[in-house]
Amino acid sequence: MTDIESLFTRKEFQSFDFGTGIWPIVNNNIEIKLNDDGVYENILKKEIHNFSSEELINLQETSCVFSNKNESEVAEKLFSKFPNIKHNKRIGYYLNLFAGHVIEGDFRKNASSGGFGTWIFKELFEKDYIDAVIHVKEDPTKEKLFKYDISYNLEEIQAGSKTKYYPVEMSEVLNVVKDKPGRYAVIGVPSFITELRLLCEKEPVFKERINFFIGLVCGHQKSAYFSDFLAWQCGIEPNQLEHIDYRKKNANLPATSYDIEVSGMVDGAIKTITKNTRDLYGYDWGQGFFKVRASDYTDDVMNETADLTLGDAWLQDYANDSLGNNILIVRNPLIGALIKEASLDKRIKVDIIGEDKVISSQSGHFKHTQDELNYRLAKLEKKGTFVPRKRWGQKKQPNFVRKRVQDLRELISVNSAIYFKKAIEKNDYKYFIKRMNSLVFMYNVLYLDQRIKRKLRKVKRYIKI
Ligand SMILES: Cc1cc2nc3c(=O)[nH]c(=O)nc-3n(C[C@H](O)[C@H](O)[C@H](O)COP(=O)(O)OP(=O)(O)OC[C@H]3O[C@@H](n4cnc5c(N)ncnc54)[C@H](O)[C@@H]3O)c2cc1C
């Protein structure tokens, strides 16, 4: 049995699947459901289904884990033909690199970072390049907190602003795209954008209708328990959470120190609570609480197959501004022209930045996702399980301390799912914290050790001078 054939019979494969919702579109024997770990999982509608070799090829070719085409190859086909296009091993193809924010309207105020994630859709819509936007909004049925939805006017587009650290999938909206002719733009994290590009190759109806792909940088994806745990620490029990703003800007603090705002039922009445993320257990993204396991096996930091990639400008010159700024990686000439025009009109403010700045805005992300991937892959190989083929992964192994950091991140992500479920059973979130504390303690000791060593190196250099 090949790897792809055994996908639905070997539990380990679920750890590599991003659950984007593409497969139920490719094969109607598959459906996607939020499982009891709080992540989307592809499952067979009927317990036994023998895939034909054609079905298997279609599944393989539309999966960013199993496809023979990696992100570089997909991107080359899309972008390499553009005049003046450049390429950087870490950033991928690009025409322009910027940092900045939106000036016009309330885009920046209502956004997570600089507001480009909503503004670009407004611009494409107003200039009549698109009829609809596929993005992530509150679930009107309240069955889940958020879901992929389609917006058909400016008001709906603006209602979808802000980052949602919550599991989502695309099968429902893609069925609409299939049935309803139109010109669509879409936004997503790297695995979603890559798999959509692969789907477009397989099913031309999507290639014809989805005209713009906006990518978000994504440190990693979170399970649904992340939101429950944040809310629980604010006094809202799991299942009582109705609304969460993961990125509430705090005017008194730098952009990196944002708040969260949660609303839900407490003692029979709806309460809204705001807390700074620094005061919340499990909010350190490096530790990887509730991390979706597949996130550890991607090497696409900059969403390399997107027409425009957006992230936070985590750079000294920008991060102190509590209103937030984006980094922008432009790969599509039309989007580049829209940005240039809006900049001349002073509707947006963007500074041209270099490759080094873009890379240092996500330095921790590159270190984990690309430079230390080889250690995670080597661990899989040792276990004798499936090992995804990756572009980054042949470089030298990290040092002893960084290996232990990687081990602890894995333990935190795996154990947070296990112990959070137990904490729900016991109706006690402190049980979860107690079980996780020893891992967090060891993690912090390793970081303290690294900080001390860095300081000592600096002192040594100073003494030599
Ligand atoms: C899971 C996740 C992890 C991230 N990690 C990083 C990181 O490590 N480093 C970094 O620089 N940036 C990261 N980002 C991106 C960052 O948080 C901002 O979303 C980005 O800078 C755009 O901000 P904005 O102000 O321009 O967008 P806004 O104007 O606020 O618009 C955001 C747009 O993104 C859409 N959206 C929100 N959540 C999702 C989602 N889960 N999936 C698909 N679309 C969504 C919204 O519907 C909206 O259209 C992450 C985003 C997500 C969703």
Coordinates of N, CA, C and O in Angstrom, one line a residue, residues 124-184:
L124 N -9.8 46.1 -5.1 CA -10.1 45.3 -6.2 C -11.6 45.3 -6.6 O -12.0 45.3 -7.7
F125 N -12.4 45.4 -5.5 CA -13.8 45.5 -5.7 C -14.3 46.8 -6.3 O -15.0 46.8 -7.3
E126 N -13.8 47.9 -5.8 CA -14.2 49.2 -6.3 C -13.7 49.4 -7.7 O -14.3 50.1 -8.5
K127 N -12.5 48.9 -8.1 CA -12.0 49.0 -9.4 C -12.5 48.0 -10.4 O -12.0 47.8 -11.5
D128 N -13.5 47.2 -9.9 CA -14.2 46.2 -10.7 C -13.3 45.1 -11.3 O -13.5 44.6 -12.4
Y129 N -12.4 44.6 -10.4 CA -11.6 43.4 -10.8 C -12.3 42.2 -10.2 O -12.0 41.1 -10.7
I130 N -13.1 42.3 -9.2 CA -13.7 41.2 -8.6 C -15.2 41.4 -8.2 O -15.6 42.6 -8.1
D131 N -15.9 40.3 -8.1 CA -17.4 40.5 -7.7 C -17.5 40.0 -6.2 O -18.6 40.3 -5.6
A132 N -16.6 39.2 -5.7 CA -16.8 38.6 -4.4 C -15.5 38.3 -3.7 O -14.5 38.1 -4.4
V133 N -15.5 38.2 -2.4 CA -14.3 37.9 -1.6 C -14.5 36.7 -0.7 O -15.5 36.6 0.0
I134 N -13.6 35.7 -0.8 CA -13.7 34.5 0.0 C -12.7 34.8 1.2 O -11.5 34.8 1.1
H135 N -13.3 35.0 2.4 CA -12.5 35.2 3.6 C -13.1 34.7 4.9 O -14.1 34.0 4.8
V136 N -12.5 34.9 6.0 CA -13.0 34.3 7.2 C -13.7 35.3 8.1 O -13.3 36.4 8.4
K137 N -15.0 34.9 8.4 CA -15.9 35.8 9.2 C -16.5 35.0 10.3 O -16.4 33.8 10.4
E138 N -17.2 35.7 11.2 CA -18.0 35.1 12.3 C -19.0 34.2 11.6 O -19.6 34.5 10.6
D139 N -19.2 33.0 12.2 CA -20.2 32.0 11.7 C -21.6 32.5 12.1 O -21.9 32.6 13.3
P140 N -22.4 32.9 11.1 CA -23.7 33.5 11.5 C -24.6 32.5 12.2 O -25.5 32.8 13.0
T141 N -24.4 31.2 12.0 CA -25.2 30.1 12.6 C -24.8 29.9 14.1 O -25.5 29.2 14.8
K142 N -23.6 30.5 14.4 CA -23.0 30.3 15.8 C -22.6 28.9 16.1 O -22.3 28.5 17.3
E143 N -22.7 28.0 15.1 CA -22.3 26.6 15.3 C -20.8 26.6 15.7 O -20.4 25.8 16.6
K144 N -20.0 27.4 15.0 CA -18.6 27.5 15.3 C -18.4 29.0 15.5 O -19.3 29.8 15.3
L145 N -17.1 29.4 15.9 CA -16.9 30.8 16.1 C -16.7 31.5 14.8 O -17.2 32.6 14.5
F146 N -15.9 30.9 13.9 CA -15.6 31.5 12.6 C -15.6 30.5 11.5 O -15.4 29.3 11.7
K147 N -15.8 30.9 10.3 CA -15.8 30.0 9.1 C -15.5 30.8 7.8 O -15.6 32.1 7.8
Y148 N -15.0 30.1 6.8 CA -14.8 30.8 5.5 C -16.2 31.2 5.0 O -17.2 30.4 5.0
D149 N -16.3 32.4 4.4 CA -17.6 32.9 4.0 C -17.3 33.7 2.7 O -16.2 34.0 2.4
I150 N -18.4 34.1 2.0 CA -18.2 34.9 0.8 C -18.9 36.3 1.0 O -20.1 36.3 1.4
S151 N -18.2 37.3 0.7 CA -18.7 38.7 0.8 C -18.9 39.3 -0.6 O -18.1 39.2 -1.4
Y152 N -20.1 39.9 -0.8 CA -20.5 40.4 -2.1 C -20.5 41.9 -2.2 O -20.9 42.5 -3.2
N153 N -20.3 42.6 -1.1 CA -20.3 44.1 -1.1 C -19.3 44.6 -0.1 O -18.8 43.9 0.7
L154 N -19.1 45.9 -0.1 CA -18.0 46.5 0.7 C -18.3 46.4 2.2 O -17.4 46.1 3.0
E155 N -19.6 46.5 2.5 CA -19.9 46.4 4.0 C -19.6 45.0 4.5 O -19.0 44.8 5.5
E156 N -19.9 44.0 3.7 CA -19.6 42.6 4.0 C -18.1 42.3 4.1 O -17.6 41.6 4.9
I157 N -17.4 42.9 3.1 CA -15.9 42.7 3.0 C -15.3 43.3 4.3 O -14.5 42.7 5.0
Q158 N -15.8 44.5 4.7 CA -15.2 45.1 5.9 C -15.5 44.4 7.2 O -14.8 44.4 8.2
A159 N -16.7 43.7 7.2 CA -17.1 43.0 8.4 C -16.2 41.7 8.6 O -16.2 41.1 9.7
G160 N -15.3 41.4 7.6 CA -14.5 40.2 7.8 C -13.1 40.5 8.2 O -12.2 39.6 8.2
S161 N -12.8 41.8 8.6 CA -11.4 42.1 8.9 C -11.0 41.4 10.2 O -11.8 40.9 10.9
K162 N -9.8 41.5 10.5 CA -9.1 40.9 11.8 C -8.7 39.4 11.6 O -9.4 38.6 11.0
T163 N -7.6 39.1 12.2 CA -7.0 37.8 12.2 C -7.9 36.8 13.1 O -8.2 37.2 14.2
K164 N -8.1 35.6 12.6 CA -8.8 34.7 13.4 C -7.9 33.5 13.6 O -7.6 32.7 12.7
Y165 N -7.4 33.3 14.9 CA -6.6 32.1 15.2 C -7.5 30.9 15.5 O -7.6 30.5 16.7
Y166 N -8.2 30.5 14.5 CA -9.2 29.5 14.7 C -9.3 28.5 13.5 O -9.1 29.0 12.4
P167 N -9.6 27.2 13.7 CA -9.6 26.3 12.5 C -10.7 26.7 11.6 O -11.8 26.9 12.0
V168 N -10.4 26.7 10.3 CA -11.4 26.9 9.2 C -11.1 25.9 8.1 O -10.1 25.4 8.0
E169 N -12.1 25.8 7.2 CA -11.9 24.9 6.0 C -12.8 25.5 4.9 O -13.7 26.3 5.1
M170 N -12.4 25.1 3.6 CA -13.0 25.9 2.5 C -14.1 25.1 1.7 O -14.5 25.6 0.7
S171 N -14.4 23.9 2.1 CA -15.3 23.1 1.2 C -16.6 23.8 0.9 O -17.0 23.8 -0.3
E172 N -17.2 24.4 1.9 CA -18.5 25.0 1.7 C -18.4 26.1 0.7 O -19.2 26.2 -0.3
V173 N -17.4 27.0 0.9 CA -17.4 28.2 0.0 C -16.9 27.7 -1.5 O -17.4 28.3 -2.4
L174 N -16.1 26.7 -1.5 CA -15.7 26.3 -2.9 C -16.8 25.7 -3.7 O -16.9 25.8 -4.9
N175 N -17.8 25.0 -2.9 CA -19.0 24.5 -3.6 C -19.8 25.7 -4.2 O -20.4 25.6 -5.3
V176 N -19.8 26.8 -3.5 CA -20.5 28.0 -4.0 C -19.8 28.5 -5.2 O -20.5 28.8 -6.3
V177 N -18.5 28.6 -5.2 CA -17.7 29.1 -6.3 C -18.0 28.2 -7.6 O -18.2 28.7 -8.7
K178 N -18.1 26.9 -7.3 CA -18.3 26.0 -8.4 C -19.7 26.2 -9.1 O -19.8 26.2 -10.3
D179 N -20.6 26.5 -8.2 CA -22.0 26.7 -8.7 C -22.3 28.1 -9.3 O -23.2 28.3 -10.1
K180 N -21.6 29.1 -8.7 CA -22.0 30.5 -9.0 C -20.8 31.2 -9.8 O -19.8 31.6 -9.2
P181 N -21.0 31.4 -11.1 CA -20.0 32.1 -11.9 C -19.7 33.5 -11.3 O -20.6 34.1 -10.7
G182 N -18.5 33.9 -11.4 CA -18.1 35.3 -10.9 C -16.6 35.4 -10.8 O -15.9 34.4 -11.1
R183 N -16.2 36.6 -10.4 CA -14.7 36.8 -10.3 C -14.4 36.9 -8.8 O -14.9 37.9 -8.1
Y184 N -13.7 35.9 -8.3 CA -13.5 35.9 -6.8 C -12.0 36.2 -6.5 O -11.1 36.0 -7.3

